[in-house]
Coordinates of C-alpha atoms in Angstrom, one line a residue:
Chain A
M6 CA 138.4 148.2 53.2
K7 CA 139.3 147.4 56.8
K8 CA 135.7 148.2 57.9
Y9 CA 134.2 145.9 55.4
W10 CA 136.5 143.1 56.6
F11 CA 135.2 143.9 60.1
I12 CA 131.6 143.8 58.9
F13 CA 132.3 140.4 57.3
K14 CA 133.9 139.1 60.5
T15 CA 131.0 140.4 62.6
E16 CA 128.5 138.7 60.4
V17 CA 130.5 135.4 60.6
M18 CA 130.5 135.7 64.4
S19 CA 126.7 136.4 64.4
N20 CA 126.0 133.4 62.1
M21 CA 127.9 131.1 64.4
Q22 CA 124.7 131.2 66.5
Y23 CA 122.9 129.5 63.6
I24 CA 125.1 126.5 63.2
L25 CA 122.3 124.1 64.3
N26 CA 120.0 125.6 61.7
V27 CA 122.6 124.8 59.1
L28 CA 122.9 121.3 60.3
A29 CA 119.1 120.9 60.0
G30 CA 119.4 122.1 56.4
F31 CA 121.8 119.1 55.8
I32 CA 118.8 116.7 55.9
G33 CA 117.2 118.3 52.8
Y34 CA 120.6 118.4 51.1
F35 CA 121.2 114.8 51.8
I36 CA 117.8 113.7 50.5
M37 CA 118.2 115.7 47.3
L38 CA 121.6 114.1 46.6
F39 CA 120.3 110.7 47.4
I40 CA 117.4 111.1 44.9
F41 CA 119.8 112.4 42.2
F42 CA 122.3 109.7 42.9
N43 CA 119.7 107.0 42.3
L44 CA 118.2 108.8 39.3
W45 CA 121.5 109.1 37.5
K46 CA 122.4 105.5 38.4
Y47 CA 119.2 104.4 36.8
I48 CA 119.7 106.6 33.7
Y49 CA 123.3 105.5 33.1
N50 CA 123.5 101.9 31.9
E51 CA 127.1 101.7 33.0
P52 CA 129.3 104.1 35.0
N53 CA 131.7 104.8 32.0
Q54 CA 128.9 105.7 29.6
I55 CA 129.0 109.3 28.5
I56 CA 125.8 111.4 28.2
N57 CA 126.1 114.9 26.8
G58 CA 129.8 114.9 27.7
Y59 CA 129.4 113.7 31.3
T60 CA 130.2 110.3 32.9
M61 CA 127.8 109.3 35.8
S62 CA 130.4 110.2 38.4
Q63 CA 130.9 113.6 36.8
M64 CA 127.2 114.1 36.6
I65 CA 126.7 113.4 40.3
W66 CA 129.7 115.5 41.4
Y67 CA 128.2 118.3 39.2
V68 CA 124.9 118.1 41.2
I69 CA 126.8 117.9 44.5
I70 CA 128.6 121.2 43.7
T71 CA 125.6 123.0 42.3
E72 CA 123.5 122.0 45.3
I73 CA 126.3 123.3 47.6
L74 CA 126.2 126.6 45.7
W75 CA 122.4 126.7 45.9
S76 CA 122.3 126.0 49.6
V77 CA 124.9 128.7 50.3
L78 CA 123.8 131.4 47.8
S79 CA 120.0 131.2 47.5
G80 CA 119.7 134.2 49.9
R81 CA 115.9 134.2 50.3
K82 CA 116.1 135.8 53.8
Y83 CA 118.7 138.2 52.6
C84 CA 116.7 139.5 49.7
A85 CA 113.5 139.6 51.7
K86 CA 115.2 141.7 54.3
I87 CA 116.3 144.3 51.8
I88 CA 112.8 144.3 50.2
D89 CA 111.2 144.8 53.7
D90 CA 113.8 147.5 54.6
V91 CA 113.0 149.4 51.4
R92 CA 109.2 149.1 51.8
G93 CA 109.2 149.9 55.5
G94 CA 111.7 152.8 55.2
N95 CA 114.3 151.2 57.5
I96 CA 116.9 151.4 54.7
A97 CA 117.0 155.1 55.5
Y98 CA 118.9 154.4 58.7
N99 CA 121.8 153.2 56.6
V100 CA 122.1 156.4 54.6
N101 CA 123.9 158.3 57.3
K102 CA 126.3 155.6 58.2
P103 CA 130.0 156.0 57.1
Y104 CA 130.0 153.1 54.7
N105 CA 129.0 152.3 51.2
Y106 CA 125.7 150.6 51.4
I107 CA 126.4 148.1 48.6
G108 CA 129.7 147.3 50.2
Y109 CA 128.0 146.8 53.5
C110 CA 125.4 144.4 51.9
L111 CA 128.2 142.5 50.2
A112 CA 130.2 142.1 53.4
T113 CA 127.3 141.0 55.5
H114 CA 126.0 138.5 53.0
L115 CA 129.4 137.0 52.3
G116 CA 129.8 136.7 56.1
S117 CA 126.6 134.9 56.4
C118 CA 127.5 132.5 53.5
F119 CA 130.9 131.8 54.9
I120 CA 130.0 129.3 57.7
R121 CA 127.4 127.6 55.5
A122 CA 129.9 127.3 52.7
I123 CA 132.5 125.5 54.8
M124 CA 129.9 123.2 56.3
Y125 CA 128.3 122.3 53.0
I126 CA 131.6 121.8 51.2
V127 CA 132.8 119.4 53.9
L128 CA 129.4 117.5 53.9
G129 CA 129.2 117.5 50.1
M130 CA 132.7 116.1 49.6
F131 CA 132.0 113.5 52.3
I132 CA 128.7 112.4 50.7
G133 CA 130.3 112.4 47.2
L134 CA 133.1 110.1 48.4
I135 CA 130.7 107.8 50.2
F136 CA 128.3 107.5 47.2
L137 CA 130.9 107.4 44.4
G138 CA 134.2 106.3 46.0
N139 CA 136.1 108.6 43.8
F140 CA 137.1 112.3 43.4
P141 CA 137.6 114.3 40.2
S142 CA 141.2 114.7 39.1
L143 CA 142.1 118.0 40.6
N144 CA 145.4 119.2 42.1
I145 CA 145.9 121.9 44.7
F146 CA 146.0 124.7 42.1
S147 CA 142.9 123.6 40.3
I148 CA 141.0 123.2 43.6
L149 CA 142.1 126.8 44.5
A150 CA 140.9 128.0 41.1
V151 CA 137.5 126.3 41.6
L152 CA 137.3 127.9 45.0
I153 CA 138.0 131.3 43.5
T154 CA 135.2 130.9 41.0
G155 CA 133.0 129.8 43.9
I156 CA 133.8 132.9 45.9
L157 CA 133.2 135.1 42.8
A158 CA 129.9 133.3 42.2
T159 CA 128.9 134.2 45.8
V160 CA 129.8 137.9 45.1
I161 CA 127.7 137.9 41.9
S162 CA 124.8 136.2 43.5
T163 CA 124.9 138.7 46.4
L164 CA 125.0 141.7 44.1
L165 CA 122.1 140.3 42.0
L166 CA 120.0 139.6 45.1
T167 CA 120.8 143.1 46.4
F168 CA 119.7 144.5 43.0
I169 CA 116.4 142.6 43.2
G170 CA 115.9 143.8 46.8
L171 CA 116.6 147.4 45.9
F172 CA 114.4 147.2 42.9
S173 CA 111.5 147.6 45.5
F174 CA 112.4 151.3 45.4
I175 CA 110.9 151.3 41.9
I176 CA 108.1 148.7 42.0
E177 CA 107.3 148.5 45.7
D178 CA 107.5 144.7 46.0
A179 CA 110.3 142.9 44.3
N180 CA 109.4 139.5 45.7
P181 CA 108.1 138.1 42.4
F182 CA 111.4 139.0 40.8
Y183 CA 113.2 137.0 43.5
W184 CA 110.9 134.1 42.9
V185 CA 111.7 134.1 39.1
Y186 CA 115.4 134.5 39.7
S187 CA 115.7 131.8 42.3
K188 CA 113.6 129.3 40.2
L189 CA 115.7 130.0 37.2
I190 CA 118.9 129.2 39.1
L191 CA 117.4 126.2 40.8
V192 CA 115.8 124.6 37.8
L193 CA 118.2 125.6 35.0
G194 CA 121.4 125.9 36.9
T195 CA 121.3 123.2 39.6
I196 CA 119.8 120.0 38.3
F197 CA 121.2 119.7 34.8
P198 CA 124.3 121.1 33.2
I199 CA 123.9 123.5 30.3
E200 CA 124.8 120.8 27.8
Y201 CA 121.5 119.0 28.6
F202 CA 119.4 121.8 27.3
P203 CA 118.3 122.2 23.6
T204 CA 121.2 123.6 21.6
F205 CA 119.4 126.9 20.8
I206 CA 119.1 127.7 24.5
Q207 CA 122.7 126.9 25.4
P208 CA 124.2 130.2 24.1
I209 CA 121.6 132.1 26.1
L210 CA 122.3 130.2 29.2
K211 CA 126.1 130.7 28.8
F212 CA 125.5 134.5 28.9
S213 CA 123.0 134.2 31.8
P214 CA 123.8 134.4 35.5
I215 CA 123.5 130.6 35.6
Y216 CA 126.9 130.3 33.9
V217 CA 128.7 132.5 36.4
V218 CA 126.8 131.5 39.6
S219 CA 126.2 127.8 39.2
Y220 CA 127.3 126.0 36.0
G221 CA 130.8 127.6 35.8
P222 CA 132.3 126.5 39.1
A223 CA 130.6 123.1 39.1
H224 CA 131.7 122.3 35.5
L225 CA 135.3 123.3 36.4
F226 CA 135.1 121.0 39.3
V227 CA 134.1 118.0 37.3
N228 CA 136.2 118.7 34.2
F229 CA 138.9 121.3 35.0
N230 CA 140.9 123.1 32.3
W231 CA 142.7 126.4 32.6
A232 CA 141.2 127.9 29.4
E233 CA 137.7 127.5 30.8
F234 CA 138.8 128.8 34.2
I235 CA 140.0 132.1 32.5
N236 CA 136.8 132.3 30.5
I237 CA 134.7 131.9 33.6
I238 CA 136.7 134.4 35.6
I239 CA 136.4 137.0 32.8
F240 CA 132.7 136.5 32.7
Q241 CA 132.4 136.7 36.5
F242 CA 134.3 140.0 36.6
I243 CA 132.1 141.5 33.9
Y244 CA 129.1 140.4 35.9
I245 CA 130.5 141.8 39.1
I246 CA 131.1 145.2 37.5
I247 CA 127.7 145.3 35.8
A248 CA 125.8 144.1 38.8
Y249 CA 127.6 146.6 41.1
L250 CA 126.8 149.5 38.8
M251 CA 123.2 148.4 38.6
C252 CA 122.9 148.2 42.4
S253 CA 124.6 151.6 42.8
L254 CA 122.3 153.2 40.2
V255 CA 119.0 151.8 41.7
Y256 CA 120.3 152.7 45.2
K257 CA 121.0 156.2 44.1
I258 CA 117.5 156.5 42.6
G259 CA 116.0 155.0 45.7
V260 CA 117.7 157.3 48.1
K261 CA 116.4 160.3 46.1
R262 CA 112.9 158.9 46.3
L263 CA 113.2 158.0 49.9
N264 CA 110.0 158.9 51.5
V265 CA 110.4 158.0 55.1
N266 CA 107.3 159.1 57.0
G267 CA 108.4 158.2 60.5
G268 CA 107.4 159.7 63.8
Chain B
M3 CA 128.8 179.5 68.4
A4 CA 125.7 177.7 67.0
I5 CA 126.4 174.0 66.5
I6 CA 123.1 173.4 64.6
E7 CA 121.7 176.1 62.3
I8 CA 118.4 175.6 60.6
N9 CA 117.1 178.3 58.3
K10 CA 113.7 178.2 56.6
L11 CA 113.6 174.5 56.3
S12 CA 110.7 172.7 54.5
K13 CA 110.0 169.2 53.5
T14 CA 107.1 167.8 51.5
F15 CA 106.2 164.2 51.0
K16 CA 104.5 162.7 48.1
V17 CA 101.9 160.2 49.5
K18 CA 100.0 157.7 47.5
I19 CA 96.2 157.8 48.0
K20 CA 93.6 155.2 47.1
D21 CA 89.8 155.3 46.9
K22 CA 87.7 152.9 48.9
G23 CA 87.2 149.2 48.0
L24 CA 88.2 147.0 45.1
K25 CA 87.3 149.7 42.5
G26 CA 89.7 152.1 44.3
S27 CA 92.4 149.5 44.3
L28 CA 92.0 148.9 40.6
K29 CA 92.0 152.6 39.9
A30 CA 95.2 153.0 41.9
I31 CA 97.0 150.5 39.7
I32 CA 95.9 152.1 36.4
K33 CA 96.0 155.7 37.4
P34 CA 97.9 156.1 40.7
Q35 CA 97.1 159.3 42.6
Y36 CA 99.2 161.2 45.0
K37 CA 98.8 164.0 47.5
M38 CA 101.5 166.3 48.8
V39 CA 101.9 166.3 52.6
K40 CA 103.8 169.3 54.0
A41 CA 105.7 167.6 56.9
V42 CA 107.9 170.6 57.8
K43 CA 107.0 174.2 57.0
N44 CA 109.6 176.9 57.0
I45 CA 111.2 176.3 60.4
S46 CA 114.3 178.0 61.7
F47 CA 116.3 177.7 64.9
K48 CA 119.8 177.4 66.3
V49 CA 121.3 175.1 68.9
E50 CA 124.4 176.1 70.9
K51 CA 127.3 173.8 71.8
G52 CA 126.7 171.7 75.0
E53 CA 122.9 172.3 75.1
I54 CA 120.4 169.6 75.9
I55 CA 117.4 170.5 73.8
A56 CA 114.0 169.0 73.7
F57 CA 112.4 168.9 70.3
I58 CA 108.8 167.9 70.9
G59 CA 105.4 167.8 69.4
P60 CA 102.3 165.6 68.9
N61 CA 102.4 162.6 66.5
G62 CA 102.8 163.6 62.9
A63 CA 104.1 167.1 63.9
G64 CA 107.2 166.8 61.8
K65 CA 109.7 165.9 64.6
S66 CA 111.2 162.8 63.1
T67 CA 111.3 164.3 59.6
T68 CA 113.3 167.2 61.0
I69 CA 115.6 164.9 62.9
K70 CA 116.1 162.8 59.8
M71 CA 117.0 166.0 57.8
L72 CA 119.4 167.0 60.6
T73 CA 121.2 163.7 60.5
G74 CA 121.4 163.6 56.7
I75 CA 118.9 160.8 56.2
L76 CA 116.5 163.0 54.3
Y77 CA 117.1 165.9 52.0
P78 CA 115.2 169.1 52.6
D79 CA 113.1 170.6 49.8
K80 CA 113.9 174.1 50.8
G81 CA 116.0 175.9 53.3
N82 CA 119.5 175.3 54.8
I83 CA 120.8 173.1 57.5
K84 CA 124.3 173.4 58.9
V85 CA 125.3 170.9 61.6
L86 CA 128.8 171.6 62.9
G87 CA 129.2 173.8 59.9
I88 CA 128.6 170.8 57.6
D89 CA 125.9 171.0 54.9
T90 CA 123.9 167.9 55.6
K91 CA 122.8 167.6 52.0
L92 CA 126.2 167.9 50.4
E93 CA 128.5 166.2 53.0
R94 CA 126.4 163.3 54.3
K95 CA 129.3 161.0 55.0
K96 CA 131.5 163.7 56.6
L97 CA 128.5 164.5 58.9
A98 CA 128.2 160.8 59.9
Y99 CA 131.6 160.8 61.6
Q100 CA 130.6 163.8 63.7
I101 CA 127.2 162.9 65.0
G102 CA 125.6 160.0 66.9
T103 CA 122.0 158.8 66.5
V104 CA 119.8 156.6 68.7
F105 CA 116.3 155.9 67.4
G106 CA 114.4 154.3 70.3
Q107 CA 112.3 152.3 68.0
K108 CA 115.1 151.2 65.6
E109 CA 117.6 148.7 66.9
Q110 CA 121.1 149.3 65.5
L111 CA 122.9 146.6 67.6
W112 CA 123.6 143.1 66.3
T113 CA 121.4 141.0 68.5
H114 CA 123.5 137.8 68.4
L115 CA 126.6 139.6 69.5
T116 CA 127.6 140.9 72.9
P117 CA 127.7 144.6 73.6
Y118 CA 131.5 144.4 73.6
D119 CA 131.6 143.0 70.1
N120 CA 129.0 145.5 69.0
F121 CA 131.1 148.4 70.3
K122 CA 134.2 147.0 68.5
F123 CA 132.1 146.8 65.3
F124 CA 130.9 150.4 65.6
G125 CA 134.5 151.5 66.3
A126 CA 135.6 149.8 63.1
I127 CA 132.9 151.3 60.8
Y128 CA 133.8 154.7 62.1
D129 CA 137.5 154.0 61.4
I130 CA 138.6 154.4 65.0
P131 CA 141.9 152.7 65.8
E132 CA 141.5 149.6 67.9
S133 CA 143.4 150.8 70.9
R134 CA 141.2 153.9 71.0
V135 CA 138.1 151.8 70.8
E136 CA 139.3 149.6 73.7
K137 CA 140.0 152.8 75.7
K138 CA 136.5 154.1 75.0
I139 CA 134.8 150.8 75.8
E140 CA 136.7 150.8 79.1
E141 CA 135.6 154.4 79.8
F142 CA 131.9 153.7 79.0
R143 CA 132.0 150.4 80.9
V144 CA 132.5 152.4 84.0
L145 CA 130.4 155.4 83.2
F146 CA 127.4 153.5 82.0
E147 CA 127.8 150.6 84.5
L148 CA 127.9 147.9 81.8
D149 CA 130.0 145.4 83.8
E150 CA 127.1 143.1 84.5
F151 CA 126.2 142.4 80.9
I152 CA 129.0 143.6 78.6
N153 CA 129.6 140.0 77.5
T154 CA 126.0 138.9 77.3
P155 CA 124.4 138.6 73.8
V156 CA 122.2 141.6 73.1
R157 CA 119.2 139.4 72.5
N158 CA 119.3 138.4 76.2
L159 CA 119.4 141.9 77.6
S160 CA 116.5 143.8 79.1
L161 CA 115.2 146.8 77.2
G162 CA 116.8 149.2 79.6
Q163 CA 120.2 147.5 79.2
R164 CA 119.8 147.4 75.5
I165 CA 119.1 151.2 75.3
R166 CA 122.1 151.8 77.4
C167 CA 124.2 149.8 74.9
E168 CA 122.5 151.6 72.0
I169 CA 123.6 155.0 73.5
V170 CA 127.2 153.7 74.1
A171 CA 127.4 152.3 70.5
S172 CA 126.4 155.7 69.2
L173 CA 129.1 157.4 71.3
I174 CA 132.1 155.2 70.4
H175 CA 133.2 157.6 67.7
E176 CA 133.0 160.5 70.1
P177 CA 130.3 162.5 68.3
K178 CA 129.9 166.1 69.1
I179 CA 126.1 165.9 68.8
L180 CA 123.9 163.1 69.9
F181 CA 120.4 162.8 68.4
L182 CA 118.1 160.8 70.6
D183 CA 114.7 160.0 69.1
E184 CA 112.4 158.7 71.9
P185 CA 115.2 157.0 73.8
T186 CA 113.1 156.0 76.8
I187 CA 110.1 154.6 74.9
G188 CA 108.8 151.4 76.6
L189 CA 111.0 151.6 79.7
D190 CA 109.8 151.4 83.3
P191 CA 110.2 154.5 85.5
V192 CA 113.3 153.3 87.3
V193 CA 115.1 152.4 84.1
K194 CA 114.0 155.7 82.5
E195 CA 115.5 157.6 85.4
N196 CA 118.7 155.6 85.1
I197 CA 118.9 156.5 81.4
R198 CA 118.3 160.2 82.1
T199 CA 121.1 160.2 84.7
L200 CA 123.4 158.7 82.1
I201 CA 122.5 161.2 79.4
K202 CA 123.1 164.0 81.9
R203 CA 126.4 162.5 82.9
M204 CA 127.5 162.2 79.3
N205 CA 126.6 165.8 78.5
K206 CA 128.6 166.9 81.6
E207 CA 131.6 164.7 81.0
Y208 CA 132.0 165.0 77.2
K209 CA 130.1 168.3 76.6
T210 CA 128.1 166.4 74.0
T211 CA 125.2 168.4 72.6
I212 CA 122.0 166.5 73.0
F213 CA 119.1 166.9 70.7
L214 CA 116.2 164.9 72.2
T215 CA 112.7 164.1 71.0
S216 CA 110.4 162.4 73.4
H217 CA 106.7 162.1 74.3
D218 CA 107.8 161.6 77.9
V219 CA 107.4 164.8 79.9
G220 CA 109.8 163.4 82.5
D221 CA 112.6 163.2 79.9
I222 CA 112.0 166.8 78.9
E223 CA 111.6 168.2 82.4
K224 CA 114.5 166.4 83.9
L225 CA 117.0 166.7 81.1
C226 CA 116.4 169.8 79.0
K227 CA 117.0 173.5 79.7
R228 CA 115.4 174.5 76.4
V229 CA 112.4 173.3 74.5
I230 CA 111.3 173.6 71.0
I231 CA 107.7 172.7 70.3
I232 CA 106.7 171.8 66.7
N233 CA 103.1 171.3 65.6
D234 CA 101.8 170.8 62.1
G235 CA 105.3 171.3 60.7
Q236 CA 105.9 174.7 62.3
V237 CA 107.8 175.8 65.4
V238 CA 105.1 177.0 67.8
L239 CA 107.4 177.6 70.8
D240 CA 111.1 178.0 71.3
D241 CA 111.8 178.9 74.9
S242 CA 113.7 178.0 78.0
M243 CA 112.2 175.3 80.2
E244 CA 112.1 177.7 83.0
N245 CA 110.0 180.2 81.0
L246 CA 107.8 177.4 79.8
K247 CA 107.1 176.1 83.3
Y248 CA 106.7 179.3 85.2
H249 CA 105.6 182.0 82.8
Y250 CA 103.9 180.4 79.8
L251 CA 100.6 179.8 81.6
N252 CA 101.2 181.6 84.9
K253 CA 99.0 179.3 86.8
K254 CA 99.3 177.5 90.1
I255 CA 97.3 174.7 91.5
V256 CA 96.3 175.1 95.1
E257 CA 95.0 172.0 97.0
A258 CA 93.7 172.7 100.5
K259 CA 92.2 170.6 103.3
M260 CA 90.0 172.8 105.4
K261 CA 88.8 172.6 109.1
E262 CA 85.3 173.5 108.0
K263 CA 83.4 173.8 104.8
I264 CA 84.0 176.9 102.8
N265 CA 81.9 178.5 100.1
L266 CA 84.2 179.9 97.5
D267 CA 82.7 181.7 94.5
D268 CA 84.3 181.9 91.1
E269 CA 86.0 185.2 90.8
E270 CA 88.6 186.7 88.4
G271 CA 91.8 184.8 88.5
I272 CA 90.4 181.8 90.3
T273 CA 88.9 178.6 88.9
I274 CA 87.5 176.0 91.2
L275 CA 88.6 172.6 89.9
K276 CA 87.3 170.5 92.7
D277 CA 85.1 171.3 95.7
K278 CA 84.3 168.4 98.1
G279 CA 83.4 170.5 101.1
Y280 CA 86.6 170.1 103.2
N281 CA 88.8 169.4 100.2
L282 CA 89.3 172.1 97.7
K283 CA 91.3 172.3 94.5
I284 CA 91.6 175.7 92.7
E285 CA 93.6 177.1 89.9
V286 CA 95.1 180.5 90.4
D287 CA 96.0 182.7 87.4
T288 CA 98.9 184.7 88.9
T289 CA 98.6 187.4 86.3
K290 CA 95.2 188.3 87.7
K291 CA 95.4 187.3 91.3
S292 CA 98.4 186.6 93.5
V293 CA 98.7 183.3 95.4
A294 CA 98.6 185.3 98.7
D295 CA 95.3 186.9 97.7
A296 CA 93.9 183.5 96.8
L297 CA 95.0 182.1 100.2
K298 CA 93.3 185.0 102.0
L299 CA 90.0 184.0 100.3
L300 CA 90.4 180.5 101.8
N301 CA 91.0 182.0 105.2
P302 CA 94.4 180.7 106.4
D303 CA 93.2 180.0 109.9
K304 CA 90.9 177.3 108.7
I305 CA 93.5 175.5 106.5
V306 CA 94.6 172.1 107.9
D307 CA 97.0 171.2 105.0
I308 CA 97.9 172.9 101.8
N309 CA 99.8 172.1 98.6
I310 CA 100.8 174.7 96.1
A311 CA 102.1 173.4 92.8
N312 CA 102.9 174.4 89.3
I313 CA 100.6 173.2 86.6
P314 CA 102.1 169.9 85.5
L315 CA 104.3 170.3 82.5
E316 CA 102.3 167.7 80.7
D317 CA 99.2 169.9 80.9
I318 CA 101.2 172.9 79.7
I319 CA 102.5 171.1 76.7
S320 CA 99.2 169.5 75.8
N321 CA 97.6 173.0 76.2
I322 CA 100.1 174.3 73.7
Y323 CA 99.4 171.4 71.3
K324 CA 95.6 172.0 71.6
K325 CA 95.9 175.8 71.2
E326 CA 97.9 175.3 68.0
G327 CA 95.5 172.6 66.9
T328 CA 92.5 174.9 67.2
K329 CA 94.2 177.8 65.3
K330 CA 94.4 175.6 62.2

């Protein structure tokens, strides 16, 4: 475990070189929130009105949290790197290293998310307070609980991205799969809560990655209750186990197929 | 005791093939076709502890495939490999702790970090206690002269400095064997020489066995006492460097500057390579004619200056490659 902690730490150190890039990403984040703030202000006739179970303030905080999660977890570069490594054969150089490859991926991606997460959380909270002038009713324990679901969401997202990347072992180019996955999370999991979708889709969404990666932590933040927290945590652990097993399986198949023709 | 034992090793790759043009591309989607490429064919050899061995061959000869099988990256189809008594197929992770690898064309360092942080990282992934890593870094800092750039991010290092750090990173866990795949590729002659000196020093100080592949004859000539040549997946020569240089072709190059023009006819054991009147370049096959006899033909009294040299190693090696190529 110590080595994975070290890999995580090393990736955090390495990512500190990119802080300016993260700051540049803030511009897009701010514009997005500004648009949604005005959109929801226009849709809600009065701030206390409730639409699909959300007040205007809850709705905007929901988008603030899902946008933080999206900015931190989207992992386009990470997934593309695995796809390129698999296609180019570079992944072979990890095979004879004394670590578990999935564990290595997890530690590096969590490390690269860490700095971004801190910066986006600070910025998101600041913007929320400026736009809305209020904060959801949370205490230190519920904040901690939301943070735990956020961390687990990062773990799940990393494992799913790793799985998509490693899927290149089987279909040569998994980029289209990443495109579908990322658009699903962005469109169905970031902009609107599950309650906004037709009732027949809602159960499907509640079993989809959207629930554990995006909706769950954001919904807890705006309307915290311990029963839902337990429910989300259980789902998240199930997802982690399944995603890890899927990654291990596809990696095992891939290593067997490994056809590095170097030199 | 042999530290590496390879016995009748073979590896075949399944490579996708495609017919020409759009029609071929469509056909490849519907009915993909493959061909089998035999990269390594039934090779066997042993390497003793502390040896610096050159494993060379033309492009596509099977060098990298063999090295990848030796380091546990690829599984062989047939045959056995034992590295330090470890079966590379069955105990991959155990093997990882015992060997070091440097692939000249594959960066393993974290470019945004300093060499020092990189060394700490490699120490951690090989489960080396921190105090031991510090001690090793200190040792290598002196041995590999890293002082000047140990705290500079790797991305700002020159290629030579980077390769030096790559080698140190692969030595942090004190491997018993170091596999170097083209470690001096792209380096200028001065830096190459520097890297060679360091490799030699490392072999001397730590008794690390070095398994080297390179296209650079200088690396082979200056570092290795034994050379294995592989071509078309087969070992075509396994001999000491001395034998290779002095006995394999048994030829000497004689360059002479003469006082007056000399007419030399081709005769057995002598090949005229260049004849510009006063300047003469001949090749002497010492199995047919001694160098002394060749000099007598030139008439020693008329020689102003003379240079007798071995055939360049590069020519010997390319001759072996060509010979094996024409046998196919």
